[in-house]
Short mmCIF file of C-alpha atoms and ligand atoms in Angstrom, two decimals:
data_model
loop_
_atom_site.label_atom_id
_atom_site.label_comp_id
_atom_site.label_asym_id
_atom_site.label_seq_id
_atom_site.Cartn_x
_atom_site.Cartn_y
_atom_site.Cartn_z
CA MET M 130 -0.07 0.02 0.03
CA THR M 131 1.47 3.28 -0.95
CA GLN M 132 1.28 6.34 1.48
CA PRO M 133 -2.13 7.99 1.32
CA GLU M 134 -2.18 11.42 -0.53
CA ASP M 135 -3.41 13.27 2.42
CA PRO M 136 -0.51 13.55 4.90
CA ASN M 137 -2.98 13.78 7.89
CA ARG M 138 -4.61 10.57 6.88
CA VAL M 139 -4.03 7.76 9.35
CA LEU M 140 -4.52 4.28 8.34
CA ILE M 141 -6.17 1.77 10.62
CA PHE M 142 -4.58 -1.71 10.74
CA ASP M 143 -6.87 -3.94 12.74
CA THR M 144 -5.43 -6.91 14.17
CA THR M 145 -8.46 -8.32 16.04
CA LEU M 146 -8.29 -11.48 14.08
CA ARG M 147 -4.67 -11.99 14.68
CA ASP M 148 -3.25 -10.44 17.79
CA GLY M 149 -6.60 -10.25 19.25
CA GLU M 150 -7.29 -13.97 18.53
CA GLN M 151 -4.12 -14.84 20.44
CA SER M 152 -6.00 -13.66 23.95
CA PRO M 153 -6.44 -16.57 26.03
CA GLY M 154 -9.60 -18.53 25.68
CA ILE M 155 -10.49 -17.04 22.27
CA SER M 156 -11.24 -19.76 19.63
CA LEU M 157 -12.80 -18.11 16.70
CA ASN M 158 -13.73 -20.50 13.81
CA ALA M 159 -13.37 -19.70 10.05
CA HIS M 160 -17.03 -18.66 9.94
CA GLU M 161 -16.88 -16.25 12.81
CA LYS M 162 -13.59 -14.93 11.48
CA LEU M 163 -15.39 -14.08 8.14
CA GLU M 164 -18.30 -12.59 9.94
CA ILE M 165 -15.88 -10.36 11.92
CA ALA M 166 -13.95 -9.33 8.87
CA GLN M 167 -17.06 -8.47 7.02
CA GLN M 168 -18.20 -6.24 9.76
CA LEU M 169 -14.50 -4.62 9.73
CA ALA M 170 -14.92 -3.84 6.13
CA ARG M 171 -18.01 -2.17 6.95
CA LEU M 172 -16.52 -0.27 9.84
CA GLY M 173 -14.15 0.90 7.10
CA VAL M 174 -10.63 -0.06 8.51
CA ASP M 175 -7.85 0.18 6.10
CA VAL M 176 -6.08 -3.21 6.84
CA ILE M 177 -7.19 -6.40 8.27
CA GLU M 178 -4.58 -8.78 9.60
CA ALA M 179 -6.59 -11.70 9.23
CA GLY M 180 -4.28 -14.42 10.93
CA PHE M 181 -0.87 -16.22 10.97
CA PRO M 182 -1.28 -18.73 8.28
CA ILE M 183 1.58 -21.03 9.10
CA THR M 184 0.30 -21.65 12.64
CA SER M 185 -2.26 -24.10 11.69
CA PRO M 186 -4.44 -25.41 8.77
CA GLY M 187 -7.58 -23.66 10.17
CA ASP M 188 -5.76 -20.23 10.38
CA PHE M 189 -4.55 -20.73 6.79
CA ASP M 190 -8.17 -21.50 5.82
CA ALA M 191 -9.64 -18.77 7.48
CA VAL M 192 -7.29 -16.15 6.00
CA GLN M 193 -7.71 -17.62 2.60
CA GLU M 194 -11.55 -17.18 2.84
CA ILE M 195 -11.39 -13.80 3.98
CA SER M 196 -9.06 -12.98 1.32
CA ARG M 197 -11.41 -14.21 -1.17
CA ARG M 198 -14.58 -12.91 0.27
CA VAL M 199 -13.91 -9.48 1.97
CA GLU M 200 -13.84 -6.46 -0.40
CA GLY M 201 -12.46 -3.16 0.66
CA PRO M 202 -9.67 -3.40 3.02
CA VAL M 203 -6.01 -4.58 2.38
CA ILE M 204 -5.83 -8.12 3.81
CA ALA M 205 -2.62 -9.04 5.60
CA GLY M 206 -1.15 -12.44 6.68
CA LEU M 207 1.70 -12.46 9.51
CA ALA M 208 4.78 -14.58 8.86
CA ARG M 209 8.13 -14.92 10.63
CA THR M 210 11.20 -14.39 8.58
CA HIS M 211 11.16 -18.30 7.65
CA VAL M 212 10.65 -19.02 3.93
CA ALA M 213 7.73 -21.68 4.81
CA ASP M 214 5.99 -18.84 6.75
CA ILE M 215 6.09 -16.17 4.03
CA ASP M 216 5.08 -18.96 1.40
CA ALA M 217 2.16 -19.81 3.56
CA ALA M 218 1.10 -16.16 4.14
CA TRP M 219 1.43 -15.64 0.32
CA ASN M 220 -0.86 -18.57 -0.28
CA ALA M 221 -3.36 -17.46 2.31
CA VAL M 222 -3.58 -13.74 0.95
CA LYS M 223 -3.00 -13.92 -2.74
CA ASP M 224 -6.54 -14.02 -3.96
CA ALA M 225 -7.27 -10.86 -1.88
CA GLU M 226 -7.95 -7.59 -3.81
CA ARG M 227 -5.13 -6.13 -2.17
CA PRO M 228 -2.95 -8.60 -0.13
CA ARG M 229 -0.18 -7.87 2.29
CA ILE M 230 2.71 -9.93 3.96
CA HIS M 231 3.69 -8.66 7.37
CA THR M 232 6.88 -10.22 8.36
CA PHE M 233 8.56 -9.60 11.69
CA ILE M 234 11.66 -10.49 13.61
CA SER M 235 13.04 -9.26 17.10
CA THR M 236 15.65 -6.71 17.40
CA SER M 237 16.05 -6.56 21.17
CA ASP M 238 18.96 -8.48 22.64
CA ILE M 239 16.68 -10.21 25.29
CA HIS M 240 14.91 -11.75 22.43
CA ILE M 241 17.80 -12.48 20.17
CA HIS M 242 19.66 -14.14 22.78
CA HIS M 243 17.17 -16.00 24.75
CA GLN M 244 14.50 -16.66 22.41
CA LEU M 245 16.03 -16.73 18.84
CA GLN M 246 19.42 -17.79 20.44
CA THR M 247 21.17 -16.21 17.50
CA THR M 248 23.21 -13.01 16.71
CA ARG M 249 22.31 -9.44 15.67
CA ASP M 250 24.11 -9.99 12.21
CA ASP M 251 21.78 -13.23 11.61
CA VAL M 252 18.76 -11.18 12.57
CA LYS M 253 19.72 -8.52 9.86
CA GLY M 254 20.39 -11.27 7.39
CA GLN M 255 16.84 -12.89 8.17
CA ALA M 256 15.21 -9.61 7.73
CA ARG M 257 16.71 -9.00 4.49
CA ALA M 258 15.97 -12.24 3.24
CA ALA M 259 12.48 -12.35 4.39
CA VAL M 260 11.50 -8.95 2.79
CA ALA M 261 13.32 -9.87 -0.48
CA HIS M 262 11.49 -13.15 -0.43
CA ALA M 263 8.12 -11.59 0.27
CA LYS M 264 8.65 -8.99 -2.68
CA GLN M 265 9.13 -11.77 -4.97
CA TYR M 266 5.41 -12.35 -4.50
CA LEU M 267 3.65 -8.90 -4.15
CA ASP M 268 4.51 -5.20 -3.66
CA ASP M 269 2.75 -4.66 -0.36
CA VAL M 270 5.29 -5.80 2.47
CA GLU M 271 5.29 -4.67 6.01
CA PHE M 272 8.30 -5.15 8.34
CA SER M 273 8.14 -5.29 12.18
CA PRO M 274 11.31 -5.26 14.37
CA MET M 275 9.74 -7.19 17.39
CA ASP M 276 10.22 -5.74 20.97
CA ALA M 277 11.79 -2.64 19.25
CA THR M 278 11.16 -0.47 22.16
CA ARG M 279 13.51 -2.60 24.42
CA ALA M 280 15.93 -2.82 21.83
CA ASP M 281 19.08 -0.66 20.89
CA VAL M 282 17.39 1.90 18.74
CA GLU M 283 20.67 2.20 16.72
CA PHE M 284 20.51 -1.41 15.74
CA THR M 285 16.71 -1.47 15.16
CA GLY M 286 17.55 1.41 12.79
CA GLU M 287 19.97 -0.74 10.87
CA VAL M 288 17.51 -3.57 10.46
CA CYS M 289 14.65 -1.27 9.30
CA GLN M 290 17.01 0.24 6.72
CA VAL M 291 17.80 -3.01 5.41
CA ALA M 292 14.04 -3.86 5.11
CA ILE M 293 13.34 -0.62 3.50
CA ASP M 294 16.28 -1.39 1.11
CA GLU M 295 14.47 -4.57 -0.03
CA GLY M 296 11.40 -2.74 -0.60
CA ALA M 297 9.22 -2.83 2.60
CA ASN M 298 6.60 -0.14 2.17
CA THR M 299 5.39 -0.12 5.95
CA ILE M 300 7.83 -0.34 8.88
CA ASN M 301 5.80 -1.11 12.14
CA ILE M 302 7.40 -0.38 15.56
CA PRO M 303 5.98 -2.66 18.15
CA ASP M 304 5.74 -2.00 21.82
CA THR M 305 5.54 -5.78 22.13
CA VAL M 306 5.56 -6.13 26.01
CA GLY M 307 3.81 -2.66 26.48
CA TYR M 308 6.81 -1.30 28.31
CA THR M 309 7.28 2.38 26.82
CA MET M 310 5.91 5.64 27.72
CA PRO M 311 4.30 8.17 25.59
CA HIS M 312 7.53 10.57 25.91
CA GLU M 313 9.93 8.02 25.55
CA PHE M 314 8.20 6.39 22.33
CA THR M 315 8.26 9.81 20.86
CA GLU M 316 11.87 10.25 21.32
CA TYR M 317 12.58 6.77 20.17
CA LEU M 318 10.72 7.11 16.92
CA LEU M 319 12.20 10.57 16.21
CA ARG M 320 15.66 8.93 16.75
CA LEU M 321 14.56 6.39 14.31
CA TYR M 322 13.67 9.08 11.58
CA GLU M 323 17.31 10.59 12.25
CA LEU M 324 18.89 7.21 11.87
CA VAL M 325 16.79 6.13 8.72
CA PRO M 326 16.00 9.11 6.51
CA LYS M 327 14.36 6.79 4.16
CA LEU M 328 11.73 6.17 6.86
CA LYS M 329 9.88 9.16 5.65
CA ASP M 330 9.45 7.59 2.23
CA VAL M 331 7.51 4.55 3.76
CA VAL M 332 4.39 4.32 6.11
CA LEU M 333 5.53 4.31 9.76
CA SER M 334 3.29 2.29 11.75
CA VAL M 335 2.87 1.75 15.62
CA HIS M 336 1.82 -1.39 17.57
CA CYS M 337 1.26 -1.01 21.25
CA HIS M 338 0.29 -3.40 23.98
CA ASP M 339 -1.32 -2.35 27.08
CA ASP M 340 0.42 -3.97 29.63
CA LEU M 341 0.96 -0.56 31.69
CA GLY M 342 -2.41 0.70 30.41
CA LEU M 343 -0.59 2.96 27.92
CA ALA M 344 -1.44 1.29 24.68
CA VAL M 345 -3.54 4.02 23.32
CA ALA M 346 -1.40 6.70 24.63
CA ASN M 347 1.51 5.24 23.28
CA SER M 348 -0.01 4.77 19.86
CA PHE M 349 -1.09 8.74 19.79
CA ALA M 350 2.35 9.55 20.85
CA GLY M 351 3.55 7.59 17.68
CA LEU M 352 1.04 9.61 15.60
CA ARG M 353 2.28 12.87 16.94
CA ALA M 354 5.91 11.75 16.00
CA GLY M 355 5.04 10.93 12.34
CA ALA M 356 3.50 7.40 12.24
CA ARG M 357 0.47 7.11 9.75
CA GLN M 358 -0.57 3.48 10.72
CA VAL M 359 -1.93 2.36 13.92
CA GLU M 360 -2.15 -1.26 14.52
CA CYS M 361 -5.07 -1.79 17.03
CA ALA M 362 -7.90 -4.33 18.05
CA VAL M 363 -11.71 -3.84 18.63
CA ASN M 364 -12.17 -3.70 22.38
CA GLY M 365 -8.48 -3.77 22.68
CA ILE M 366 -8.15 -7.53 22.82
CA GLY M 367 -4.67 -9.16 22.27
CA GLU M 368 -1.84 -10.95 23.78
CA ARG M 369 -1.77 -10.56 27.81
CA ALA M 370 -3.38 -7.06 28.51
CA GLY M 371 -4.23 -6.51 24.87
CA ASN M 372 -3.56 -4.06 22.02
CA ALA M 373 -4.36 -0.72 21.78
CA SER M 374 -8.27 -0.24 21.40
CA LEU M 375 -9.46 0.62 17.80
CA GLU M 376 -12.48 2.54 19.19
CA GLU M 377 -10.45 4.56 21.44
CA ILE M 378 -7.83 5.67 19.16
CA VAL M 379 -10.58 6.37 16.36
CA MET M 380 -12.53 8.38 18.55
CA LEU M 381 -9.53 10.39 20.09
CA LEU M 382 -8.70 11.25 16.56
CA ARG M 383 -12.15 12.36 15.86
CA THR M 384 -12.98 14.24 18.89
CA ARG M 385 -9.67 16.12 19.03
CA GLN M 386 -9.57 16.72 15.50
CA PRO M 387 -9.63 20.41 15.27
CA ASP M 388 -6.53 20.29 17.60
CA VAL M 389 -4.48 17.47 16.24
CA GLY M 390 -5.47 17.62 12.63
CA LEU M 391 -5.35 13.84 11.97
CA ALA M 392 -8.26 11.69 10.53
CA THR M 393 -9.14 8.08 9.96
CA GLY M 394 -11.74 6.55 7.20
CA VAL M 395 -13.71 4.67 10.10
CA VAL M 396 -17.43 4.90 9.94
CA THR M 397 -17.76 5.58 13.41
CA GLN M 398 -21.49 4.83 13.69
CA GLU M 399 -20.37 1.00 13.30
CA LEU M 400 -18.10 1.22 16.30
CA ALA M 401 -20.69 0.04 18.85
CA ARG M 402 -21.88 -2.81 16.72
CA THR M 403 -18.46 -3.97 15.71
CA SER M 404 -17.71 -4.20 19.46
CA ARG M 405 -20.86 -6.15 20.35
CA LEU M 406 -20.10 -8.60 17.72
CA VAL M 407 -16.33 -9.23 18.68
CA SER M 408 -17.60 -9.41 22.29
CA ARG M 409 -20.19 -11.99 21.41
CA LEU M 410 -18.07 -14.21 19.22
CA THR M 411 -14.98 -14.21 21.53
CA GLY M 412 -16.73 -14.58 24.80
CA TYR M 413 -14.88 -11.52 25.93
CA PRO M 414 -17.09 -8.95 27.78
CA VAL M 415 -16.72 -5.37 27.44
CA GLN M 416 -16.55 -3.66 30.67
CA PRO M 417 -19.31 -1.36 31.47
CA ASN M 418 -17.15 2.01 31.74
CA LYS M 419 -15.16 0.95 28.93
CA ALA M 420 -14.35 4.14 26.81
CA VAL M 421 -16.37 4.89 23.68
CA VAL M 422 -18.21 1.70 23.66
CA GLY M 423 -19.07 0.48 27.23
CA ARG M 424 -22.72 0.38 27.98
CA ASN M 425 -22.21 3.23 30.48
CA ALA M 426 -19.93 5.24 28.38
CA PHE M 427 -22.85 7.84 27.85
CA ALA M 428 -24.79 7.17 30.94
CA HIS M 429 -25.31 9.94 33.71
CA GLU M 430 -25.81 8.82 37.35
CA SER M 431 -25.18 12.06 39.25
CA GLY M 432 -28.22 14.33 39.52
CA ILE M 433 -26.01 17.31 38.57
CA HIS M 434 -24.81 15.58 35.50
CA GLN M 435 -28.18 14.38 34.41
CA ASP M 436 -29.46 18.03 34.95
CA GLY M 437 -26.70 19.46 32.81
CA VAL M 438 -27.13 17.11 29.93
CA LEU M 439 -30.94 17.63 29.92
CA LYS M 440 -30.43 21.07 29.57
CA GLU M 441 -27.45 20.74 27.10
CA ARG M 442 -25.65 17.55 26.05
CA THR M 443 -22.19 19.10 25.65
CA THR M 444 -22.22 20.03 29.47
CA TYR M 445 -21.01 16.56 30.50
CA GLU M 446 -20.61 14.89 26.92
CA ILE M 447 -17.52 15.08 24.77
CA MET M 448 -18.81 12.79 22.08
CA ASP M 449 -22.37 12.16 20.91
CA ALA M 450 -23.64 8.34 21.49
CA THR M 451 -24.98 8.41 18.01
CA THR M 452 -21.58 8.93 16.46
CA VAL M 453 -20.42 5.66 17.73
CA GLY M 454 -23.55 3.86 17.10
CA LEU M 455 -24.63 3.47 20.58
CA ALA M 456 -27.81 5.44 20.83
CA ALA M 457 -31.28 3.66 20.80
CA ASN M 458 -32.10 2.27 17.52
CA SER M 459 -35.61 3.03 16.16
CA ILE M 460 -36.44 -0.56 14.63
CA VAL M 461 -39.10 -1.98 16.66
CA LEU M 462 -41.00 -5.17 15.47
CA GLY M 463 -43.79 -6.60 17.19
CA LYS M 464 -45.53 -10.08 17.07
CA HIS M 465 -47.76 -9.37 13.87
CA SER M 466 -44.48 -8.05 11.69
CA GLY M 467 -44.12 -10.15 8.65
CA ARG M 468 -41.11 -11.71 6.90
CA HIS M 469 -40.73 -8.78 4.61
CA ALA M 470 -40.49 -6.26 7.69
CA LEU M 471 -38.07 -8.65 9.33
CA GLN M 472 -36.02 -8.66 5.97
CA GLN M 473 -36.06 -4.88 5.92
CA ALA M 474 -35.08 -4.39 9.29
CA LEU M 475 -32.37 -6.81 9.04
CA SER M 476 -30.87 -5.18 5.76
CA GLU M 477 -31.12 -1.84 7.68
CA LEU M 478 -28.84 -3.45 10.29
CA GLY M 479 -26.48 -4.82 7.59
CA PHE M 480 -27.60 -8.38 7.39
CA GLU M 481 -28.80 -9.25 3.90
CA LEU M 482 -30.67 -12.49 4.60
CA SER M 483 -33.06 -14.67 1.97
CA GLY M 484 -33.86 -17.99 1.50
CA GLN M 485 -33.17 -20.73 4.18
CA SER M 486 -31.41 -18.30 6.46
CA LEU M 487 -34.21 -15.75 6.42
CA ASN M 488 -36.79 -18.66 7.07
CA THR M 489 -34.58 -19.62 10.18
CA ALA M 490 -34.23 -16.04 11.35
CA PHE M 491 -38.22 -15.51 10.79
CA ARG M 492 -38.81 -18.60 12.96
CA ARG M 493 -36.55 -17.51 15.55
CA PHE M 494 -38.10 -14.06 15.53
CA LYS M 495 -41.47 -15.41 15.88
CA GLU M 496 -40.65 -17.48 18.85
CA ILE M 497 -39.02 -14.29 20.44
CA ALA M 498 -41.92 -12.17 19.28
CA ASP M 499 -44.44 -14.43 21.05
CA LYS M 500 -42.52 -14.00 24.41
CA LYS M 501 -41.48 -10.41 24.16
CA LYS M 502 -43.71 -7.37 23.40
CA HIS M 503 -41.36 -5.43 21.31
CA VAL M 504 -38.30 -6.92 19.41
CA THR M 505 -35.56 -4.05 18.93
CA ALA M 506 -32.68 -3.73 16.81
CA LEU M 507 -30.40 -4.94 19.62
CA ASP M 508 -32.56 -8.10 19.97
CA LEU M 509 -32.20 -8.73 16.09
CA GLU M 510 -28.78 -8.26 16.13
CA ALA M 511 -28.25 -10.59 18.92
CA LEU M 512 -30.70 -13.19 17.26
CA VAL M 513 -29.04 -13.12 13.60
CA THR M 514 -25.46 -13.27 15.24
CA ASP M 515 -26.73 -16.37 17.32
CA GLU M 516 -28.18 -17.96 14.25
CA LEU M 517 -25.25 -17.30 11.84
CA ARG M 518 -23.14 -19.27 14.17
CA GLU M 519 -25.59 -22.30 14.04
CA GLU M 520 -24.63 -23.42 10.66
CA ILE M 521 -20.97 -24.33 11.60
CA THR M 522 -21.02 -25.78 15.11
CA GLY M 523 -20.33 -29.46 15.43
CA TYR M 524 -22.82 -30.13 18.25
CA GLN M 525 -26.43 -28.87 18.31
CA LEU M 526 -28.78 -28.61 21.24
CA GLU M 527 -32.14 -30.35 19.90
CA TRP M 528 -34.06 -30.35 23.29
CA PHE M 529 -33.71 -30.35 26.90
CA ASP M 530 -36.07 -31.16 30.02
CA VAL M 531 -35.11 -29.96 33.45
CA GLU M 532 -37.11 -30.85 36.57
CA ALA M 533 -36.19 -28.40 39.12
CA SER M 534 -37.67 -28.13 42.77
CA SER M 535 -36.57 -26.40 46.00
CA ARG M 536 -36.86 -30.22 47.52
CA ARG M 537 -34.69 -32.14 45.29
CA PRO M 538 -31.61 -31.60 43.18
CA PRO M 539 -32.35 -30.73 39.75
CA HIS M 540 -32.41 -33.25 36.95
CA ALA M 541 -31.63 -32.63 33.17
CA THR M 542 -32.06 -34.78 30.19
CA VAL M 543 -30.81 -33.37 26.86
CA GLY M 544 -30.97 -34.51 23.08
CA ILE M 545 -27.93 -33.47 21.15
CA ARG M 546 -27.55 -33.72 17.39
CA MET M 547 -23.78 -35.19 16.98
CA PRO M 548 -21.72 -33.81 13.89
CA ASP M 549 -22.60 -36.99 11.94
CA GLY M 550 -26.42 -36.34 12.26
CA GLU M 551 -27.26 -39.03 15.00
CA GLU M 552 -29.27 -37.74 18.21
CA VAL M 553 -27.71 -38.82 21.33
CA ARG M 554 -29.20 -38.34 24.92
CA GLY M 555 -27.74 -38.00 28.21
CA SER M 556 -29.20 -37.26 31.70
CA PHE M 557 -27.53 -35.68 34.98
CA THR M 558 -28.61 -34.69 38.34
CA GLY M 559 -26.73 -31.62 39.19
CA ASP M 560 -26.15 -28.76 41.86
CA GLY M 561 -28.29 -26.42 40.04
CA PRO M 562 -30.39 -26.64 36.69
CA VAL M 563 -27.66 -24.78 34.59
CA ASP M 564 -25.19 -27.18 36.22
CA ALA M 565 -27.33 -30.15 35.48
CA ILE M 566 -27.88 -29.28 31.68
CA PHE M 567 -24.17 -28.73 31.04
CA ARG M 568 -23.18 -32.14 32.76
CA ALA M 569 -26.09 -33.78 30.92
CA ILE M 570 -24.47 -32.47 27.64
CA ASN M 571 -21.22 -34.01 28.77
CA ALA M 572 -23.02 -37.42 29.38
CA ALA M 573 -24.40 -37.43 26.03
CA THR M 574 -21.53 -36.53 23.87
CA GLY M 575 -18.95 -38.40 26.10
CA SER M 576 -16.91 -35.21 26.92
CA GLU M 577 -15.02 -34.57 30.03
CA ALA M 578 -15.47 -30.83 29.77
CA ARG M 579 -14.94 -28.69 32.78
CA LEU M 580 -16.65 -25.34 32.86
CA ARG M 581 -14.42 -22.23 33.49
CA GLU M 582 -16.57 -19.23 33.06
CA PHE M 583 -20.27 -18.92 32.91
CA ARG M 584 -22.10 -15.40 32.48
CA VAL M 585 -25.54 -14.04 31.67
CA ASP M 586 -26.51 -10.84 30.32
CA ALA M 587 -29.54 -9.21 29.12
CA VAL M 588 -29.51 -7.89 25.62
CA THR M 589 -31.92 -4.97 26.46
CA GLY M 590 -33.59 -3.78 29.42
CA GLY M 591 -37.12 -4.97 30.95
CA GLN M 592 -38.28 -8.10 32.53
CA ASP M 593 -38.97 -9.84 29.19
CA ALA M 594 -35.29 -9.24 27.68
CA LEU M 595 -33.59 -11.53 25.75
CA GLY M 596 -30.94 -13.28 27.59
CA GLU M 597 -27.46 -13.68 26.46
CA THR M 598 -25.22 -16.45 28.08
CA SER M 599 -21.40 -16.95 27.72
CA VAL M 600 -19.40 -20.29 28.25
CA VAL M 601 -16.05 -21.01 28.60
CA LEU M 602 -14.95 -24.67 29.26
CA GLU M 603 -11.86 -26.72 28.89
CA ILE M 604 -11.07 -30.22 27.57
CA ALA M 605 -7.72 -31.65 28.57
CA GLY M 606 -6.15 -28.17 28.77
CA VAL M 607 -7.90 -26.89 25.62
CA SER M 608 -10.26 -24.08 26.01
CA GLY M 609 -13.23 -23.16 24.08
CA SER M 610 -15.73 -20.31 24.22
CA GLY M 611 -19.35 -20.17 23.22
CA GLN M 612 -22.42 -18.01 23.29
CA GLY M 613 -26.14 -18.45 23.26
CA VAL M 614 -29.20 -16.25 22.98
CA SER M 615 -32.96 -16.82 24.04
CA THR M 616 -35.56 -15.50 26.07
CA ASP M 617 -35.27 -18.70 28.35
CA ILE M 618 -31.91 -18.57 30.05
CA LEU M 619 -31.52 -22.45 30.49
CA GLU M 620 -31.92 -22.75 26.64
CA ALA M 621 -29.35 -19.89 26.12
CA ALA M 622 -27.08 -21.67 28.57
CA GLY M 623 -27.36 -25.12 26.87
CA ARG M 624 -26.78 -23.57 23.49
CA ALA M 625 -23.66 -21.68 24.64
CA TYR M 626 -22.35 -24.67 26.23
CA VAL M 627 -22.56 -26.96 23.05
CA ARG M 628 -20.95 -24.33 21.03
CA ALA M 629 -18.17 -24.06 23.35
CA LEU M 630 -17.82 -27.87 23.41
CA SER M 631 -17.56 -27.82 19.71
CA ASN M 632 -15.00 -25.06 19.70
CA ALA M 633 -12.89 -26.60 22.12
CA THR M 634 -12.99 -30.10 20.16
CA ARG M 635 -12.32 -28.24 17.02
CA ARG M 636 -9.42 -26.44 18.55
CA ARG M 637 -8.11 -29.89 19.93
CA GLY M 638 -7.95 -31.42 16.44
CA ILE M 639 -6.27 -28.28 14.95
CA MET M 640 -3.48 -28.50 17.64
CA ALA M 641 -3.15 -32.03 17.18
CA GLU M 642 -2.82 -31.49 13.35
CA ALA M 643 -0.13 -28.77 13.94
CA GLU M 644 1.65 -31.12 16.46
CA GLU M 645 1.72 -33.99 13.53
CA ALA M 646 2.91 -31.41 10.99
CA LEU M 647 5.93 -30.10 13.37
CA ALA M 648 6.74 -34.03 14.15
CA THR M 649 6.88 -34.65 10.43
CA GLU M 650 8.87 -31.53 9.86
CA ALA M 651 11.29 -32.69 12.58
CA GLU M 652 11.53 -36.28 11.26
CA ALA M 653 12.33 -34.66 7.74
CA ILE M 654 15.25 -32.72 9.21
CA ARG M 655 16.47 -35.68 11.04
CA THR M 656 16.27 -38.17 7.80
CA PRO M 657 19.05 -36.88 5.45
O1 LIG P 934 3.51 -7.39 19.50
C1 LIG P 934 4.24 -7.59 18.79
O2 LIG P 934 5.35 -7.18 18.51
C2 LIG P 934 3.48 -8.26 17.50
C3 LIG P 934 4.34 -8.39 16.20
C4 LIG P 934 4.10 -9.59 15.31
C5 LIG P 934 4.07 -7.27 15.34
O3 LIG P 934 2.26 -8.33 17.56
ZN1 LIG P 935 1.37 -7.53 19.38
#
């Protein structure tokens, strides 16, 4: 990607599907990744880092599918400097409208000595070879000196120079362990500009982690120092404490544009929806007081604040909730609304459904509308996201019976459709109705899953609100998360559990495949 013509345009590089997906417990399948990538395209990000294709066949397939189906943003695949990584990244992104390979190697001595167990010269050589190899395939190549902020800036400059000489068009400076501070990061980047004058001919990017809660502040400092690409993730998810939060950096630039003078191409009205989708599919909740997209981000509790906002919104609000898509949506359907009204309402929300998927959505809508007076935009969004997941899960909850009473422990029986189509049953007497259902599902599927987290939220307010549940479970050390939506909490819980089980089972399969591939590779190296 060449530099944008407008020197004040900041490129948003979204890494929700790569760094974000590396968050503990997140296990998105290819279908869910595609759903997020399509929403990111609607949000108007410039680059989607869709995954790290060498790491597993599942990751490769997801990046390839996104490259083939998502239009608009550049699609990037991550690669270490190894030839096999770069080849895998290329094969995964080559069908994209605008593909990119992002290759990286550490420049800090801590990483070079302890992790890579090599020398600075070797790192320089690997960086040169990797960029040159990637350039044989495509023009758009990004290079990152990993752990740069703890590395010798002179040496990092030498490595960046080599990458630029070989044709890298973006140089990304990562604060890999979230260690730097804004003023220090500014100085580091300014020094890098002095050491590598050619840096001004390429896009300088920043990638900051949030270990000290400074990811957004450091990214902003990077932009003030001259960077024009920010790597960030929706809801700030990512390794350990996460990455810079996309919505925060975007709204910072928008809200303070008159003073800072920088702008992104993000359609901010899509921010809240993107945040909800990512939270639903990853199972990572958004804290209520989260800046920009938390449910209290525009709520006023104290009488003085409420009074002020009623008189004039700007007395206590620096942003308008409608700007980030958080204001109450006008769509409301009732129990007499027909298929066409539903299709239109969904289309307004960005879901184009027809045929079988519209029929299924309509059936679910009717079930809900029978129990709930008004079905709102938030309900429809939760329902459709839930339904879209249905197509790809391994196990399905067909039905359940729960006998609950205050005098006897609850007993549950469930019917589960197995991936091969067979229906199996299981029963369990548990500590509570939810526990009984979860263990009955284990009994039916013959799984030894252990529940790690269980959460219930209401999609909207009111007594008849849709319930949204989230489950994280573990099978033999492999975790999986799943979500479910229903007006009946037990049904929502059961749906979430079977999805988490399907995800964990699928992840175990992928990990076993990856281990097998590694063993074959090691065998091939041993065999002359
Ligand atoms: O944090 C980091 O250094 C990374 C690189 C791969 C850019 O995620
Ligand atoms: Zn990172």
